[in-house]
Coordinates of C-alpha atoms in Angstrom, one line a residue:
M1 CA 42.8 -52.6 -26.4
S2 CA 42.2 -54.7 -23.3
E3 CA 40.9 -58.3 -23.4
A4 CA 37.7 -57.3 -21.8
S5 CA 37.0 -54.7 -24.5
R6 CA 37.9 -57.1 -27.3
Q7 CA 35.4 -59.6 -25.9
L8 CA 32.7 -56.9 -26.0
E9 CA 33.4 -56.2 -29.6
E10 CA 32.9 -59.8 -30.8
G11 CA 29.1 -59.6 -31.4
L12 CA 28.9 -56.2 -33.2
A13 CA 26.1 -55.3 -35.6
N14 CA 26.1 -54.3 -39.2
L15 CA 26.5 -50.7 -40.3
A16 CA 23.1 -50.5 -42.0
I17 CA 21.3 -50.6 -38.7
D18 CA 17.9 -49.0 -38.4
P19 CA 18.1 -45.7 -36.4
D20 CA 15.2 -46.8 -34.3
V21 CA 17.0 -49.9 -33.3
L22 CA 20.1 -47.9 -32.7
A23 CA 18.2 -45.6 -30.3
K24 CA 16.8 -48.6 -28.4
E25 CA 20.3 -50.1 -28.1
L26 CA 21.7 -46.9 -26.8
A27 CA 19.0 -46.7 -24.2
A28 CA 20.0 -50.1 -23.0
E29 CA 23.7 -49.0 -23.0
Q30 CA 24.8 -51.8 -25.4
F31 CA 28.5 -51.7 -26.2
V32 CA 28.4 -52.4 -29.9
D33 CA 30.2 -51.1 -32.9
P34 CA 28.1 -51.1 -36.1
L35 CA 31.1 -51.0 -38.4
D36 CA 32.7 -54.2 -37.3
E37 CA 31.3 -56.4 -40.1
I38 CA 32.6 -54.2 -43.0
N39 CA 34.0 -56.4 -45.8
P40 CA 35.0 -54.2 -48.7
D41 CA 36.6 -55.6 -51.8
H42 CA 40.4 -55.6 -51.5
S43 CA 41.1 -56.8 -55.0
D44 CA 41.4 -53.3 -56.5
V45 CA 41.8 -50.6 -53.9
A46 CA 41.9 -47.7 -56.4
H47 CA 38.8 -48.9 -58.1
V48 CA 37.0 -49.4 -54.8
C49 CA 38.0 -45.8 -53.7
D50 CA 36.8 -44.3 -57.0
A51 CA 33.5 -46.1 -56.5
G52 CA 33.3 -44.9 -52.9
L53 CA 33.9 -41.3 -53.9
N54 CA 31.0 -41.6 -56.4
W55 CA 28.7 -43.2 -53.8
L56 CA 29.4 -40.4 -51.3
K57 CA 27.9 -37.9 -53.8
Q58 CA 24.6 -39.7 -54.0
G59 CA 21.6 -40.7 -51.8
H60 CA 21.5 -42.2 -48.3
E61 CA 21.9 -45.8 -49.2
E62 CA 24.8 -45.0 -51.7
R63 CA 26.5 -42.8 -49.1
L64 CA 26.4 -45.7 -46.6
Q65 CA 28.2 -47.8 -49.2
G66 CA 30.8 -45.1 -49.7
L67 CA 31.3 -44.7 -46.0
R68 CA 32.0 -48.4 -45.7
V69 CA 34.8 -48.0 -48.2
F70 CA 36.5 -45.1 -46.3
C71 CA 36.1 -46.8 -42.9
E72 CA 38.5 -49.3 -44.4
H73 CA 40.6 -47.4 -46.9
R74 CA 42.6 -44.2 -46.9
D75 CA 42.2 -41.7 -49.7
P76 CA 42.7 -37.9 -49.1
R77 CA 40.1 -37.2 -51.8
A78 CA 37.4 -38.5 -49.5
V79 CA 37.9 -35.9 -46.7
A80 CA 36.1 -33.0 -48.5
L81 CA 33.1 -35.3 -49.1
L82 CA 33.1 -36.8 -45.5
L83 CA 33.1 -33.5 -43.7
P84 CA 29.6 -32.4 -44.7
L85 CA 28.2 -35.8 -43.6
L86 CA 29.1 -34.9 -40.0
K87 CA 26.0 -32.7 -40.0
E88 CA 23.6 -35.3 -41.5
P89 CA 20.5 -35.8 -39.4
C90 CA 20.8 -39.6 -39.6
P91 CA 23.0 -40.8 -36.7
V92 CA 24.3 -43.7 -38.7
E93 CA 25.7 -41.4 -41.4
R94 CA 27.3 -39.1 -38.8
M95 CA 28.8 -42.0 -36.9
S96 CA 30.1 -43.6 -40.1
A97 CA 31.6 -40.4 -41.3
V98 CA 33.3 -40.0 -38.0
Y99 CA 34.8 -43.5 -38.3
A100 CA 35.9 -42.7 -41.9
L101 CA 37.6 -39.5 -40.7
G102 CA 39.4 -41.6 -38.1
R103 CA 40.7 -43.8 -40.9
N104 CA 41.5 -40.7 -43.0
P105 CA 42.7 -38.2 -40.4
S106 CA 42.9 -34.6 -41.7
P107 CA 43.5 -31.3 -39.9
P108 CA 40.3 -29.7 -41.2
A109 CA 38.3 -32.5 -39.5
L110 CA 39.7 -31.9 -36.0
D111 CA 37.5 -29.0 -34.9
P112 CA 34.2 -30.6 -36.2
L113 CA 35.1 -33.9 -34.5
L114 CA 35.8 -32.1 -31.2
Q115 CA 32.4 -30.4 -31.5
L116 CA 30.6 -33.7 -32.0
L117 CA 32.4 -35.3 -29.0
Q118 CA 31.2 -32.5 -26.8
A119 CA 27.7 -31.9 -28.2
D120 CA 26.3 -34.7 -30.3
C121 CA 23.1 -36.1 -28.8
N122 CA 23.8 -39.7 -30.0
A123 CA 26.1 -41.8 -27.9
Y124 CA 27.2 -43.9 -30.9
V125 CA 28.4 -40.8 -32.6
R126 CA 30.3 -39.7 -29.5
K127 CA 31.8 -43.2 -29.1
A128 CA 33.0 -43.1 -32.7
T129 CA 34.4 -39.7 -32.2
A130 CA 36.3 -40.8 -29.1
W131 CA 37.9 -43.5 -31.1
S132 CA 38.7 -41.4 -34.1
L133 CA 40.4 -38.6 -32.1
G134 CA 43.1 -41.1 -31.1
N135 CA 44.3 -40.8 -34.7
Y136 CA 44.9 -37.0 -34.4
A137 CA 48.2 -36.2 -32.8
D138 CA 47.1 -32.9 -31.4
A139 CA 47.2 -31.7 -27.8
R140 CA 43.8 -30.1 -28.3
V141 CA 42.2 -33.6 -28.0
L142 CA 43.4 -34.2 -24.5
N143 CA 41.0 -32.1 -22.4
P144 CA 37.9 -33.1 -24.4
L145 CA 38.8 -36.8 -24.0
I146 CA 39.4 -36.3 -20.3
H147 CA 36.0 -34.6 -20.0
V148 CA 34.1 -37.5 -21.6
L149 CA 36.1 -40.0 -19.6
Q150 CA 34.8 -38.2 -16.5
N151 CA 31.2 -37.6 -17.6
D152 CA 30.0 -39.6 -20.6
V153 CA 28.3 -43.0 -20.8
A154 CA 30.4 -46.1 -20.4
A155 CA 30.7 -46.9 -24.2
V156 CA 32.2 -43.5 -24.8
R157 CA 34.5 -43.7 -21.8
L158 CA 35.7 -47.1 -23.0
W159 CA 37.1 -45.6 -26.2
A160 CA 38.3 -42.4 -24.7
T161 CA 40.9 -44.4 -22.7
G162 CA 42.6 -45.8 -25.7
S163 CA 42.6 -42.4 -27.5
L164 CA 44.1 -40.8 -24.4
A165 CA 46.9 -43.3 -24.6
E166 CA 47.5 -42.3 -28.3
A167 CA 47.3 -38.6 -27.6
G168 CA 49.4 -38.8 -24.4
G169 CA 52.1 -40.7 -26.2
T170 CA 53.0 -37.7 -28.3
S171 CA 55.1 -36.1 -25.5
P172 CA 56.0 -36.6 -21.8
A173 CA 53.9 -33.6 -20.8
N174 CA 50.8 -34.9 -22.6
A175 CA 51.5 -38.4 -21.2
D176 CA 51.4 -37.1 -17.7
I177 CA 48.2 -35.2 -18.3
A178 CA 46.5 -38.3 -19.7
A179 CA 47.9 -40.6 -16.9
I180 CA 46.5 -38.4 -14.1
Q181 CA 43.0 -38.8 -15.4
L182 CA 43.4 -42.5 -16.3
L183 CA 44.7 -43.2 -12.8
M184 CA 41.7 -41.4 -11.3
S185 CA 39.3 -43.3 -13.5
L186 CA 40.9 -46.6 -12.7
Q187 CA 40.1 -45.9 -9.0
I188 CA 36.5 -44.6 -9.4
D189 CA 34.9 -45.8 -12.7
G190 CA 32.0 -48.1 -12.0
E191 CA 32.4 -50.1 -15.2
P192 CA 35.0 -53.0 -15.1
V193 CA 35.7 -52.8 -18.8
V194 CA 36.6 -49.1 -18.5
R195 CA 38.9 -49.8 -15.6
S196 CA 40.5 -52.6 -17.6
N197 CA 41.1 -50.2 -20.5
C198 CA 42.5 -47.6 -18.1
I199 CA 45.1 -50.1 -17.2
W200 CA 45.8 -51.0 -20.8
A201 CA 46.1 -47.3 -21.7
L202 CA 48.4 -46.6 -18.7
G203 CA 50.6 -49.5 -19.8
R204 CA 51.0 -47.8 -23.2
L205 CA 52.0 -44.6 -21.6
Y206 CA 54.5 -46.1 -19.1
N207 CA 57.7 -45.6 -21.0
T208 CA 56.8 -41.9 -21.8
L209 CA 56.3 -41.0 -18.2
A210 CA 58.7 -39.7 -15.6
E211 CA 59.9 -42.1 -12.9
P212 CA 57.6 -40.8 -10.1
R213 CA 54.5 -41.3 -12.3
R214 CA 55.8 -44.7 -13.4
Q215 CA 55.9 -45.8 -9.8
E216 CA 52.4 -44.4 -9.2
L217 CA 51.3 -46.6 -12.1
V218 CA 52.9 -49.7 -10.6
E219 CA 51.2 -49.1 -7.3
A220 CA 47.8 -48.5 -8.9
F221 CA 48.2 -51.8 -10.9
V222 CA 49.2 -53.7 -7.8
D223 CA 46.2 -52.3 -5.9
S224 CA 43.9 -53.3 -8.8
L225 CA 45.5 -56.8 -8.9
L226 CA 44.9 -57.3 -5.2
N227 CA 41.6 -55.5 -4.6
D228 CA 39.5 -55.0 -7.7
A229 CA 36.2 -56.9 -7.4
E230 CA 36.3 -58.0 -11.0
L231 CA 38.4 -60.8 -12.2
S232 CA 38.8 -59.2 -15.7
V233 CA 40.4 -56.1 -14.1
R234 CA 42.7 -58.1 -11.9
D235 CA 43.8 -60.1 -14.9
E236 CA 44.5 -57.0 -16.9
A237 CA 46.5 -55.5 -14.0
R238 CA 48.7 -58.6 -13.8
I239 CA 49.3 -58.6 -17.6
A240 CA 50.2 -55.0 -17.5
L241 CA 52.7 -55.5 -14.6
E242 CA 54.3 -58.4 -16.4
Q243 CA 54.6 -56.5 -19.6
L244 CA 56.5 -53.7 -17.9
E245 CA 59.5 -56.1 -17.9
N246 CA 60.8 -54.6 -14.7
S247 CA 62.8 -57.0 -12.6
E248 CA 61.7 -55.3 -9.3
V249 CA 58.0 -55.6 -10.4
I250 CA 58.4 -59.2 -11.4
Q251 CA 60.0 -60.0 -8.0
R252 CA 57.2 -58.3 -6.2
L253 CA 54.7 -60.4 -8.1
Q254 CA 56.6 -63.5 -7.2
T255 CA 56.6 -62.4 -3.5
L256 CA 52.8 -62.0 -3.7
V257 CA 52.6 -65.6 -5.1
D258 CA 54.9 -66.9 -2.4
E259 CA 52.8 -65.2 0.3
G260 CA 49.6 -66.8 -1.1
R261 CA 48.1 -63.5 -2.1
L262 CA 48.2 -64.5 -5.8
T263 CA 48.0 -67.8 -7.6

């Protein structure tokens, strides 16, 4: 994930957030991840997972404890208990179940997750789903992720970029489909952090792409480096170009420095 998105994730809230507070933050388009402060006990994973399975069968507060466990640990036994929670009226439970199914990817979860990405009314749930789908190596995730990158709120678009990189990396054909949309979003998205993540995702896809598309990526990165209004995006473009480890690209960067167009 890009440096800009990592910085956004530094001040994230606790999972047990009040749904009313959640709604207010969504209205203000806060880019926060309520699962970031999870600290489950690592001393006995099997014991923790057994407890988590038991918690998932109980009431709301216990289910949240169980969800914390499976946002951190993988256990195939959890999937059957997590799937029904995708329909819970509480957005925190739905969101947490989505994250847990991202940590515990399973084919039966794919269709319900795609439905949530397209139709859930809560942006936190859609954001979690955009992240989780990156763990599902299935071509069916490409078009839904492209749709939300074109149309959803910035927090969802942010995570759709990374998942497109994961889904696109499964084949050259998928990489090209993902790259086309990421290049477009790099040019037109109004949020600098999304543009930065587009660059990061395109860099991940670079080696899977055919040569003409690779060259298009290089030109897009150079254009962002020279012309994007946001320093964070320009920095991400320079990092991406340097990480290509292409001698011609490195020489081009040096020429820009020599001409005084870069420092």
